[in-house]
Amino acid sequence: MKIHEYQAKELFKDYEIKIPEGYICKNKDEILKIYKTLNDEVVLKVQVHAGGRGKVGGVKLVKSEQEVIEFADRFLGKGFQTAQTENEEFIVNKILVEKVSQINSESYIALLVDGSNQSVNIIVSPEGGMDIEEVASQYPESILTLPINIITGPTDFQIRKINSFLRYEQIYYVQLRKIIRNLYKLYLNKDCSLIEINPLIQNNSGEIIALDAKITFDEDALFRQNSVQGLRDLSQENLVEIQTAKLGIKYIQLQGTVGCIVNGAGLAMATMDVINGSGLKPANFLDIGGGADEHKVSEAMSAVLSDQNVEVVLINLFGGILRCDVAARGFLVALDKYNKKAPELIIRMLGTNSDEGKKILSKSRYNISFAENLNEISEILITKR
Amino acid sequence: MALRIDSNTKVIVQGITGKEGGFHALKCEEYGTQIVAGVTPGKGGQLFNNSIPVFNSVYEAKDKTDADTSLIFVPAPFAPDAILESIDSGIETVICITEGVPVNEMIKIYKVAKDHGVTLIGPNCPGVINPLEKCKIGIMPGDIFMPGNVGVVSRSGTLTYEAVDQLSKRGIGQSLCIGIGGDPVVGTSFIDVLDYFISDDLTEYIVFIGEIGGIKEQEAAEFLKSINNTKPIAALIVGASAPKGKRMGHAGAVISGEYGKAESKINSLKDAGCHIIPHPGKIAEIVEKIINF
């Protein structure tokens, strides 16, 4: 689960990690008021669940009321896209207004779980302020990754190593130690899946400050994190994704024309690859999840049908606990309710009661092609190009 | 690593009185597995399905039945404790099917399992099946498997079934199939399973199914190179068409940087001598080619 930068910074404040003086604003008047009290120069930052804001003008140093007004008019209440948003639009409801910081150095620091060493890892680089992916490909030697032992937490010797790797003078060690220890506490206490500060700066007064902040949370731990659930901003999420998630369906909307309904995440990804391999693009990822009943299956179909771009719906089911006849009835419920012309269906069903499922569907009034395996799905898809 | 399960394996099912636990306990038994007991705290003394004794604790169940393996279905908030109880009771192999266990819990449990020398498979996995010995400890549909000499390892459940279905339809049987689970932190790695398959005389060919996200597939490739493996491996990586940064169902499948991409994984595996399966529909076709080569 993602949150906004200003929310992440509030959490940093709770954990005594220094952040720039800043105020979150919902309209132009609020921004102007803050601008006047902070004087001369401020940094304005749009608050959206998307990275790469700076490159498209969403982060700006402004020096006059006129510039403040222009920024607010350009972004507030409007859709926002960056290179990382894959054509999705995020509405800007809030703008963070911050006092300008003097920057002496910019570093990168992140905490995240790496499955290869079954630990939380701390990743640092003295090359802050640019995309970490870019740093990784251009200057791999300037990235340091240290696993944190779950029993000891980050140790002093590790922090000394980080201090020198970031080219910080000795005097910064005590400050850095506090930051790293507190970030780690925050990571565990709130069940984060990522904390990233880019850049972490040293200012003129010898302070280390988190100039930016990004936190994501482990969705599987939300059941025990009530305060984190309260940080959710539904205006930044896809409505259909939220509704289906409530039923245990994992749906992610994409940009293609072939809707798909699959059980199991791995098979769903493989099915998307099959669609791509046929020269078409998937309209979504959808994993129905375990223990699906007629209602759940019908809601999954409705979610796929709600996407205007869908021209063909591909169903790929491996019946186990999920009985194919039950699934077939669920699909028909959703199709019968759909008030536009139903798209063409390609159906592959295997496993429990699959013959019955196919029979139910073939008797319906919809345009259906049946496939026995993934290769046959490919062949049918190729004819739809 | 005690990855081998067979007709002598005695299994207790934690969460047997739940809907999924009960359903699958019977399916496993039907396939041929020795399900010797169930555990549900507070429901000890009952007989599940008029045949399987239910105990209040794993200690009691192990003491009365001499079980060596546990299969876990309890809901995610209680699954970590269920795994720890099994480990503490002296169970040798713990297979956790439960989906949605917090990652930070798994980091701790992974350490405990390692310290006790316990084999933990999962969580969020389909389990293990040995078609040669008619032993199934998991949720896979038993009827698609057939005995043979191909070992299958995958992060995904239904994709394992897809692979096996293709193999069996071409008359190619399996020696052992293991789903290691889709979460970022799981008890058994690709390397553990590959190491087992390579030393297992009953496994002559290996099907390896990876997916985007993390660097587990690259590490497996490094391992294969380091031991100069000669056993033929057919490898498939799925998720090439997934967009960056989105969680494709499996929490571990978020692409993070270059390493998470399908292309990087495919190159590493190719470099390690694996036969790359170019399309999810061609798994068995490639294996057949390798066998007939």
XYZ file of C-alpha atoms in Angstrom:
678
model
C 0.000 0.000 0.000
C 1.319 3.397 -0.998
C 1.051 6.685 0.898
C 1.906 10.287 0.041
C 5.250 11.955 0.661
C 3.753 14.292 3.293
C 2.324 11.317 5.191
C 5.682 9.543 5.080
C 7.326 12.688 6.382
C 4.849 12.859 9.263
C 5.878 9.322 10.193
C 9.534 10.400 9.980
C 8.742 13.219 12.403
C 7.239 10.698 14.837
C 10.500 8.752 14.646
C 12.673 11.832 15.131
C 14.060 11.872 11.604
C 14.552 15.473 10.480
C 12.486 16.787 7.580
C 12.235 20.284 6.048
C 9.664 22.678 7.552
C 6.570 22.118 5.462
C 2.806 22.424 5.268
C 0.225 20.434 3.369
C -2.303 22.532 1.444
C -5.577 21.724 -0.302
C -6.164 24.979 -2.224
C -4.529 28.070 -3.690
C -5.353 30.335 -0.752
C -3.728 27.995 1.735
C -0.601 27.810 -0.400
C -0.414 31.606 -0.751
C -0.832 32.048 2.993
C 2.037 29.651 3.709
C 4.125 31.267 0.971
C 3.767 34.651 2.650
C 4.785 33.360 6.080
C 7.792 31.412 4.756
C 8.975 34.376 2.619
C 10.796 34.680 -0.697
C 11.279 31.119 -1.825
C 9.436 27.853 -1.260
C 9.378 24.444 -2.874
C 5.990 23.216 -4.098
C 5.478 19.461 -4.463
C 2.363 17.798 -5.900
C 1.201 14.892 -3.756
C 0.382 11.852 -5.905
C 1.135 8.136 -5.683
C 3.666 8.291 -8.489
C 7.418 8.619 -8.805
C 9.267 10.917 -11.197
C 7.241 14.027 -10.278
C 10.176 16.431 -10.618
C 10.858 15.568 -14.255
C 7.392 16.709 -15.354
C 7.327 19.922 -13.313
C 5.470 18.555 -10.283
C 8.219 19.742 -7.933
C 9.175 23.384 -8.269
C 11.131 26.129 -6.539
C 8.945 29.245 -6.702
C 9.978 32.819 -5.999
C 6.828 34.911 -6.449
C 3.111 34.858 -5.763
C 2.569 34.743 -9.495
C 4.556 31.493 -9.722
C 2.618 30.030 -6.801
C -0.676 30.784 -8.534
C 0.540 29.360 -11.836
C 1.661 26.128 -10.170
C -1.582 25.706 -8.248
C -3.721 26.407 -11.328
C -1.711 24.027 -13.429
C -1.939 21.040 -11.079
C -4.597 21.252 -8.343
C -7.627 19.107 -9.062
C -6.137 17.885 -12.321
C -4.812 14.549 -13.546
C -1.064 14.045 -13.306
C 1.199 11.682 -15.244
C 4.895 10.882 -15.098
C 7.230 8.577 -16.996
C 6.558 5.951 -14.320
C 2.742 5.989 -14.380
C 2.162 3.904 -17.531
C -0.568 6.231 -18.930
C -2.486 6.130 -15.674
C -3.588 9.515 -14.307
C -3.359 10.533 -10.665
C -5.460 13.394 -9.397
C -3.625 16.129 -7.475
C -5.662 16.984 -4.377
C -2.855 18.294 -2.194
C 0.347 20.251 -2.535
C 3.185 20.174 -0.036
C 4.773 23.588 0.566
C 8.292 23.408 1.999
C 10.941 25.824 3.120
C 13.974 25.694 0.815
C 16.898 23.647 2.188
C 20.548 24.432 1.567
C 22.122 21.293 0.133
C 25.753 20.353 0.755
C 25.479 16.723 -0.269
C 22.797 14.389 -1.611
C 22.711 10.684 -0.743
C 20.317 7.790 -1.163
C 19.086 5.439 1.536
C 16.468 2.694 1.429
C 15.223 -0.221 3.502
C 13.526 -3.195 1.870
C 13.251 -6.961 2.065
C 15.382 -8.987 -0.285
C 14.165 -12.534 -0.619
C 17.587 -13.836 -1.571
C 18.959 -13.299 1.936
C 15.656 -13.447 3.832
C 16.437 -10.127 5.546
C 15.601 -6.470 5.562
C 18.414 -4.793 3.632
C 19.746 -1.300 3.905
C 20.803 0.171 0.561
C 22.832 3.388 0.389
C 24.541 5.452 -2.268
C 26.444 8.757 -2.190
C 24.806 9.501 -5.575
C 21.506 10.859 -4.251
C 18.964 12.878 -6.178
C 18.868 10.718 -9.297
C 16.948 7.531 -10.164
C 18.465 4.680 -8.188
C 17.904 2.386 -11.197
C 20.068 4.765 -13.220
C 22.768 4.784 -10.522
C 22.652 0.983 -10.428
C 23.227 0.696 -14.161
C 25.782 3.527 -14.540
C 27.747 3.392 -11.276
C 27.074 -0.012 -9.690
C 30.133 0.438 -7.459
C 28.495 3.404 -5.769
C 25.721 1.294 -4.227
C 26.212 -0.523 -0.918
C 23.744 -3.152 0.297
C 23.932 -4.506 3.850
C 21.568 -7.156 5.267
C 20.189 -6.401 8.715
C 20.176 -9.299 11.147
C 16.661 -9.616 12.589
C 18.095 -10.397 16.049
C 20.574 -7.508 16.342
C 19.089 -4.813 14.132
C 21.502 -2.461 12.309
C 24.852 -2.655 14.131
C 27.308 0.156 14.873
C 29.975 -1.316 12.611
C 27.502 -1.416 9.734
C 26.551 2.201 10.357
C 30.240 3.227 10.487
C 30.679 1.529 7.142
C 27.690 3.405 5.718
C 28.962 6.711 7.154
C 32.245 6.378 5.312
C 30.624 4.985 2.142
C 28.425 8.093 1.982
C 31.614 10.155 2.367
C 30.250 11.719 5.547
C 32.748 13.176 8.010
C 33.186 11.330 11.303
C 31.164 13.964 13.133
C 27.969 12.866 11.328
C 28.136 9.304 12.630
C 25.979 9.875 15.734
C 23.275 11.604 13.676
C 23.345 8.939 10.987
C 23.153 6.167 13.580
C 20.011 7.661 15.041
C 18.443 7.993 11.590
C 19.203 4.422 10.564
C 18.118 2.904 13.865
C 14.873 4.871 13.825
C 14.149 4.091 10.183
C 14.556 0.407 10.997
C 12.227 0.735 14.015
C 9.657 2.430 11.791
C 10.093 -0.296 9.175
C 9.337 -3.079 11.642
C 6.738 -1.308 13.803
C 4.568 -0.336 10.847
C 5.230 -3.403 8.658
C 6.685 -1.402 5.805
C 7.767 -3.063 2.575
C 9.884 -0.088 1.484
C 11.279 3.084 3.007
C 13.214 5.244 0.572
C 14.820 8.662 1.039
C 16.133 10.226 -2.138
C 17.822 12.516 -1.454
C 18.995 12.432 2.127
C 20.888 15.703 2.428
C 23.474 17.444 4.591
C 22.618 21.141 4.992
C 24.680 24.202 5.919
C 23.983 23.774 9.629
C 25.464 20.287 9.748
C 22.109 18.498 9.879
C 21.104 15.367 7.972
C 17.614 15.852 6.545
C 15.168 13.682 4.597
C 14.356 15.964 1.672
C 12.034 13.383 0.121
C 10.228 10.380 1.601
C 8.630 7.294 0.180
C 7.043 4.500 2.199
C 5.047 1.482 1.061
C 3.467 -1.041 3.406
C 3.128 -4.827 3.335
C -0.513 -5.409 2.327
C -0.426 -8.770 4.078
C 0.241 -7.038 7.411
C -2.489 -4.395 7.172
C -4.784 -6.531 9.323
C -2.630 -5.630 12.318
C -1.869 -2.005 11.347
C -4.956 0.090 11.975
C -3.092 3.403 11.965
C -1.549 2.568 8.601
C -4.937 1.694 7.102
C -6.030 5.217 8.023
C -3.349 6.653 5.723
C -4.873 5.090 2.616
C -5.895 7.637 -0.042
C -8.492 5.964 -2.229
C -8.468 8.887 -4.692
C -5.064 7.618 -5.834
C -6.234 4.064 -6.452
C -8.206 2.377 -9.195
C -11.848 2.024 -8.127
C -12.352 -1.381 -9.740
C -9.112 -2.637 -8.186
C -10.330 -1.597 -4.732
C -13.748 -3.229 -5.171
C -12.372 -6.520 -6.457
C -9.700 -6.599 -3.742
C -12.488 -6.644 -1.137
C -13.593 -10.007 -2.573
C -10.057 -11.383 -2.648
C -9.697 -10.921 -6.414
C -6.382 -9.478 -7.560
C -7.162 -7.222 -10.499
C -4.764 -4.729 -12.026
C -5.906 -2.641 -14.954
C -3.497 -2.379 -17.895
C -3.671 -0.732 -21.301
C -4.411 -3.558 -23.776
C -7.565 -4.952 -25.403
C -7.600 -8.582 -24.230
C -9.250 -8.912 -20.830
C -8.252 -12.020 -18.921
C -9.609 -14.035 -16.026
C -7.292 -16.657 -14.544
C -6.925 -18.543 -11.286
C -3.455 -18.334 -9.748
C -0.944 -15.510 -10.034
C 1.701 -17.516 -11.907
C -0.758 -18.824 -14.507
C -2.195 -15.301 -14.814
C 1.250 -13.937 -15.662
C 1.840 -16.803 -18.103
C -1.516 -16.041 -19.737
C -0.502 -12.394 -20.154
C 2.709 -13.584 -21.809
C 0.652 -15.746 -24.180
C -1.457 -12.701 -25.111
C 1.691 -10.637 -25.714
C 3.256 -13.457 -27.717
C 0.228 -13.364 -30.040
C 0.881 -9.728 -30.861
C -1.924 -8.373 -28.658
C -1.833 -6.656 -25.270
C -3.502 -7.719 -22.007
C -6.129 -5.305 -20.666
C -5.542 -6.498 -17.133
C -3.995 -8.920 -14.699
C -6.621 -10.924 -12.835
C -6.166 -13.727 -10.326
C -9.536 -14.946 -9.062
C -7.901 -16.374 -5.942
C -8.762 -19.493 -3.968
C -12.235 -20.588 -2.937
C -14.096 -18.690 -5.654
C -17.892 -19.062 -5.752
C -20.430 -17.977 -8.378
C -20.634 -14.437 -6.989
C -16.874 -13.920 -6.940
C -16.506 -15.234 -10.497
C -19.306 -12.975 -11.697
C -17.703 -9.936 -10.017
C -14.392 -10.792 -11.702
C -16.118 -10.861 -15.091
C -17.887 -7.559 -14.335
C -14.548 -5.956 -13.452
C -13.069 -7.010 -16.783
C -16.180 -5.867 -18.687
C -16.064 -2.465 -16.983
C -12.881 -1.671 -18.931
C -13.924 0.146 -22.143
C -10.833 -1.040 -24.013
C -11.678 -4.738 -23.730
C -12.491 -6.339 -27.110
C -11.924 -9.998 -26.234
C -12.165 -11.782 -22.879
C -9.851 -14.737 -22.323
C -10.731 -17.168 -19.539
C -8.047 -19.617 -18.437
C -9.090 -21.733 -15.467
C -7.489 -24.687 -13.754
C -10.349 -26.086 -11.728
C -9.402 -27.424 -8.327
C -11.394 -26.194 -5.379
C -12.912 -23.872 -7.935
C -15.438 -25.955 -9.886
C -15.657 -25.023 -13.571
C -19.457 -25.415 -13.731
C -19.816 -22.942 -10.871
C -17.439 -20.565 -12.646
C -19.387 -20.901 -15.919
C -22.635 -19.892 -14.202
C -20.865 -16.948 -12.580
C -19.594 -15.706 -15.936
C -23.101 -15.886 -17.425
C -24.573 -13.914 -14.524
C -22.161 -11.053 -15.245
C -22.595 -11.243 -19.042
C -26.405 -11.229 -18.755
C -26.245 -8.122 -16.566
C -23.890 -6.326 -18.962
C -25.911 -3.743 -20.884
C -23.691 -3.436 -23.943
C -22.774 -5.922 -26.639
C -20.745 -8.627 -24.956
C -17.195 -9.027 -26.238
C -16.027 -12.260 -27.808
C -14.922 -14.932 -25.362
C -12.043 -17.383 -25.556
C -12.361 -20.096 -22.931
C -10.004 -22.744 -21.706
C -11.124 -24.827 -18.744
C -9.363 -27.747 -17.140
C -9.894 -29.765 -14.000
C -12.917 -30.148 -11.747
C -16.211 -30.312 -13.732
C -14.674 -28.648 -16.785
C -16.846 -30.570 -19.279
C -19.973 -29.403 -17.509
C -18.656 -25.844 -17.422
C -17.989 -25.844 -21.161
C -21.442 -27.312 -21.863
C -23.158 -24.549 -19.874
C -21.227 -21.879 -21.749
C -21.648 -23.387 -25.214
C -25.433 -23.377 -24.744
C -25.395 -19.632 -24.018
C -26.055 -16.918 -26.590
C -22.536 -15.537 -26.478
C -19.805 -15.746 -29.094
C -17.360 -18.254 -27.606
C -14.251 -20.046 -28.912
C -13.011 -22.947 -26.828
C -9.313 -23.806 -26.516
C -7.799 -26.977 -25.076
C -4.381 -25.564 -24.205
C -2.189 -22.454 -24.215
C -1.049 -23.021 -27.804
C -4.637 -23.129 -29.034
C -5.308 -19.902 -27.136
C -2.398 -18.347 -29.050
C -3.760 -19.551 -32.386
C -7.201 -18.077 -31.713
C -5.731 -14.792 -30.462
C -3.625 -14.397 -33.600
C -6.824 -14.366 -35.675
C -8.086 -11.423 -33.554
C -5.150 -9.142 -34.315
C 17.019 -30.609 3.637
C 14.375 -33.270 4.051
C 12.545 -32.491 0.830
C 11.741 -36.082 0.076
C 8.254 -37.164 1.003
C 7.083 -40.722 0.412
C 4.650 -43.455 1.392
C 6.190 -43.601 4.888
C 5.714 -39.880 5.580
C 3.256 -39.290 8.425
C 1.414 -36.024 8.193
C -0.554 -33.915 10.629
C -2.831 -31.186 9.287
C -2.917 -27.948 11.300
C -6.303 -26.338 10.771
C -8.035 -29.599 9.757
C -11.428 -28.453 11.083
C -11.437 -25.432 8.757
C -13.097 -25.537 5.317
C -9.911 -25.666 3.218
C -7.909 -27.725 5.719
C -10.624 -30.353 5.907
C -11.225 -30.512 2.154
C -7.547 -30.936 1.315
C -6.765 -33.330 4.180
C -9.263 -35.744 2.629
C -7.985 -35.137 -0.911
C -4.432 -35.913 0.262
C -5.628 -39.065 1.996
C -7.553 -40.090 -1.103
C -4.362 -39.717 -3.157
C -2.519 -42.066 -0.808
C -0.911 -39.818 1.823
C -0.827 -40.991 5.454
C -2.767 -38.257 7.235
C -2.334 -39.416 10.837
C -3.806 -36.510 12.797
C -5.293 -33.051 12.758
C -4.617 -30.159 15.108
C -7.085 -27.429 16.079
C -6.659 -25.790 19.490
C -9.855 -26.297 21.514
C -11.193 -29.094 19.324
C -9.040 -31.947 20.639
C -10.767 -35.300 21.157
C -12.922 -35.099 18.038
C -12.617 -37.425 15.088
C -12.436 -35.606 11.767
C -14.446 -37.397 9.058
C -14.975 -40.192 11.603
C -11.416 -41.340 11.014
C -8.689 -38.754 11.717
C -8.054 -37.902 15.401
C -7.943 -34.194 16.230
C -5.602 -32.876 18.954
C -5.314 -29.550 20.772
C -1.594 -29.179 20.113
C 1.082 -30.341 17.712
C 3.032 -31.759 20.716
C 0.168 -34.076 21.568
C -0.434 -35.070 17.951
C 3.228 -35.868 17.389
C 3.468 -37.789 20.662
C 0.438 -39.982 19.877
C 1.042 -40.567 16.154
C 4.780 -40.234 15.572
C 4.159 -37.734 12.757
C 7.209 -36.192 11.055
C 5.569 -33.654 8.742
C 2.940 -30.968 9.152
C 0.686 -29.315 6.594
C -0.626 -25.894 7.612
C -3.934 -24.271 6.586
C -4.549 -21.932 9.528
C -5.435 -18.295 8.655
C -2.565 -15.852 8.056
C -2.689 -14.043 11.437
C -2.153 -17.380 13.229
C 0.044 -19.184 10.690
C 3.386 -17.905 12.093
C 2.580 -19.387 15.495
C 1.442 -22.643 13.889
C 4.792 -22.947 12.096
C 6.712 -22.193 15.306
C 4.714 -24.776 17.242
C 5.533 -27.434 14.657
C 9.212 -26.552 14.755
C 9.258 -26.612 18.558
C 7.495 -29.993 18.656
C 10.241 -31.634 16.628
C 8.389 -31.906 13.305
C 11.005 -32.330 10.536
C 9.193 -30.862 7.541
C 6.654 -28.036 7.696
C 4.603 -27.189 4.607
C 2.642 -23.949 4.928
C -0.108 -23.377 2.347
C -1.482 -20.210 3.993
C -1.374 -17.064 1.874
C -0.889 -13.549 3.267
C 1.619 -14.018 6.089
C 3.358 -10.683 6.898
C 6.869 -10.627 5.461
C 8.439 -9.337 8.674
C 7.093 -12.412 10.515
C 8.576 -14.725 7.907
C 12.030 -13.191 8.362
C 11.974 -14.304 12.002
C 10.460 -17.699 11.307
C 12.958 -18.423 8.559
C 15.744 -17.968 11.111
C 14.072 -20.199 13.702
C 13.502 -22.967 11.146
C 17.147 -22.799 10.016
C 18.396 -22.857 13.631
C 16.376 -26.021 14.296
C 17.347 -27.715 11.037
C 13.692 -27.907 10.023
C 12.670 -27.926 6.344
C 10.046 -25.249 5.847
C 8.262 -25.081 2.489
C 6.141 -21.986 1.783
C 4.197 -20.087 2.895
C 1.790 -19.262 0.063
C 2.691 -22.459 -1.783
C 0.810 -25.431 -3.294
C 2.930 -28.002 -1.391
C 4.821 -31.108 -2.503
C 3.761 -34.225 -4.396
C 5.577 -37.487 -5.068
C 3.685 -39.361 -7.818
C 6.070 -42.331 -7.595
C 5.113 -43.039 -3.984
C 1.566 -41.717 -4.134
C 2.211 -39.082 -1.518
C 0.687 -35.613 -1.845
C 1.094 -32.956 0.847
C -0.589 -29.897 -0.559
C -3.495 -28.598 -2.608
C -2.610 -29.685 -6.143
C -5.159 -31.722 -8.168
C -3.696 -35.239 -7.807
C -5.191 -36.710 -10.968
C -3.050 -34.701 -13.413
C 0.233 -36.128 -12.061
C 1.831 -39.352 -13.260
C 4.928 -41.201 -12.019
C 8.117 -40.588 -13.951
C 11.560 -39.014 -13.881
C 10.986 -35.253 -14.235
C 11.352 -33.019 -11.172
C 9.296 -29.806 -11.271
C 9.991 -26.711 -9.187
C 8.061 -23.452 -9.342
C 7.096 -20.390 -7.314
C 3.501 -20.724 -8.517
C 0.723 -23.242 -7.913
C -1.461 -23.185 -11.010
C 1.567 -22.753 -13.236
C 2.974 -25.975 -11.763
C -0.317 -27.675 -12.654
C -0.085 -26.232 -16.165
C 3.421 -27.666 -16.579
C 2.454 -31.055 -15.165
C -0.709 -31.234 -17.257
C 1.337 -30.619 -20.410
C 3.924 -33.232 -19.368
C 1.409 -35.937 -18.428
C -0.575 -35.416 -21.651
C 2.619 -36.268 -23.563
C 3.207 -39.288 -21.350
C 6.074 -37.693 -19.449
C 5.816 -38.495 -15.719
C 7.175 -36.710 -12.666
C 9.412 -37.787 -9.792
C 8.653 -34.952 -7.382
C 6.960 -31.562 -7.781
C 7.564 -28.723 -5.354
C 5.946 -25.292 -5.241
C 8.232 -23.117 -3.132
C 5.732 -20.261 -2.815
C 5.323 -16.791 -4.255
C 6.245 -14.622 -1.249
C 9.483 -12.616 -0.942
C 10.637 -14.728 2.015
C 9.998 -18.479 1.830
C 11.530 -21.375 3.747
C 12.900 -23.350 0.801
C 14.683 -21.748 -2.128
C 15.078 -22.752 -5.763
C 18.669 -23.661 -4.919
C 17.583 -26.060 -2.145
C 15.235 -27.858 -4.542
C 17.671 -27.916 -7.486
C 20.370 -29.280 -5.168
C 17.983 -32.068 -4.151
C 16.897 -32.893 -7.727
C 20.474 -32.983 -8.983
C 21.522 -35.514 -6.346
C 18.282 -37.526 -6.614
C 18.701 -40.677 -8.723
C 14.984 -40.856 -9.502
C 15.034 -37.404 -11.115
C 16.643 -37.356 -14.573
C 15.242 -34.121 -15.955
C 14.221 -30.878 -14.285
C 11.559 -28.302 -15.121
C 12.312 -24.955 -13.504
C 9.608 -22.264 -13.540
C 10.512 -18.788 -12.378
C 8.855 -15.411 -12.576
C 9.679 -11.709 -12.575
C 10.832 -9.923 -9.406
C 13.770 -10.448 -7.076
C 16.974 -12.233 -8.037
C 16.177 -15.793 -6.945
C 16.370 -17.145 -10.501
C 19.793 -15.550 -11.083
C 21.077 -17.051 -7.856
C 19.808 -20.451 -8.948
C 21.682 -19.965 -12.234
C 24.885 -19.073 -10.358
C 24.461 -22.188 -8.245
C 24.071 -24.403 -11.325
C 27.241 -22.927 -12.791
C 29.183 -23.347 -9.547
C 28.486 -27.088 -9.378
C 28.978 -27.661 -13.124
C 25.543 -29.216 -13.362
C 24.996 -31.682 -16.205
C 21.417 -32.774 -15.470
C 19.184 -31.326 -18.239
C 17.004 -28.429 -17.083
C 14.164 -26.787 -19.013
C 13.460 -23.290 -17.676
C 10.482 -20.968 -18.118
C 10.262 -17.399 -16.823
C 6.810 -15.807 -16.799
C 5.798 -12.178 -16.409
C 7.739 -10.569 -19.283
C 4.594 -8.613 -20.141
C 3.997 -7.274 -16.610
C 4.354 -3.527 -16.029
C 7.035 -2.231 -13.691
C 6.329 -1.687 -9.993
C 2.913 -3.389 -9.934
C 2.263 -6.316 -7.673
C 1.177 -9.213 -9.912
C -0.591 -11.241 -7.241
C 2.572 -12.701 -5.782
C 4.156 -10.205 -3.401
C 7.577 -11.255 -4.626
C 6.787 -10.477 -8.229
C 7.200 -6.714 -8.172
C 9.886 -5.884 -10.690
C 12.634 -4.016 -8.902
C 15.263 -2.708 -11.245
C 17.010 -4.592 -14.025
C 17.446 -7.804 -12.046
C 13.746 -8.331 -11.606
C 13.116 -8.374 -15.346
C 12.377 -11.549 -17.246
C 15.150 -10.885 -19.752
C 17.868 -10.746 -17.099
C 16.658 -14.028 -15.578
C 16.446 -15.783 -18.949
C 19.994 -14.713 -19.847
C 21.397 -15.987 -16.539
C 19.667 -19.353 -16.896
C 20.745 -19.713 -20.523
C 24.269 -18.937 -19.427
C 24.016 -21.708 -16.819
C 23.177 -24.247 -19.529
C 19.390 -24.367 -19.102
C 17.118 -24.973 -22.093
C 14.870 -21.916 -22.234
C 11.160 -22.539 -22.796
C 10.135 -19.709 -25.141
C 6.370 -19.805 -24.543
C 4.263 -21.048 -21.606
C 2.472 -23.404 -24.027
C 5.698 -25.198 -24.961
C 6.858 -26.610 -21.611
C 6.319 -30.290 -22.416
C 7.428 -29.867 -26.025
C 10.854 -28.644 -24.896
C 11.169 -31.387 -22.265
C 10.285 -34.009 -24.881
C 12.964 -32.605 -27.204
C 15.549 -32.837 -24.405
C 14.548 -36.413 -23.590
C 14.710 -37.501 -27.250
C 17.968 -35.702 -27.911
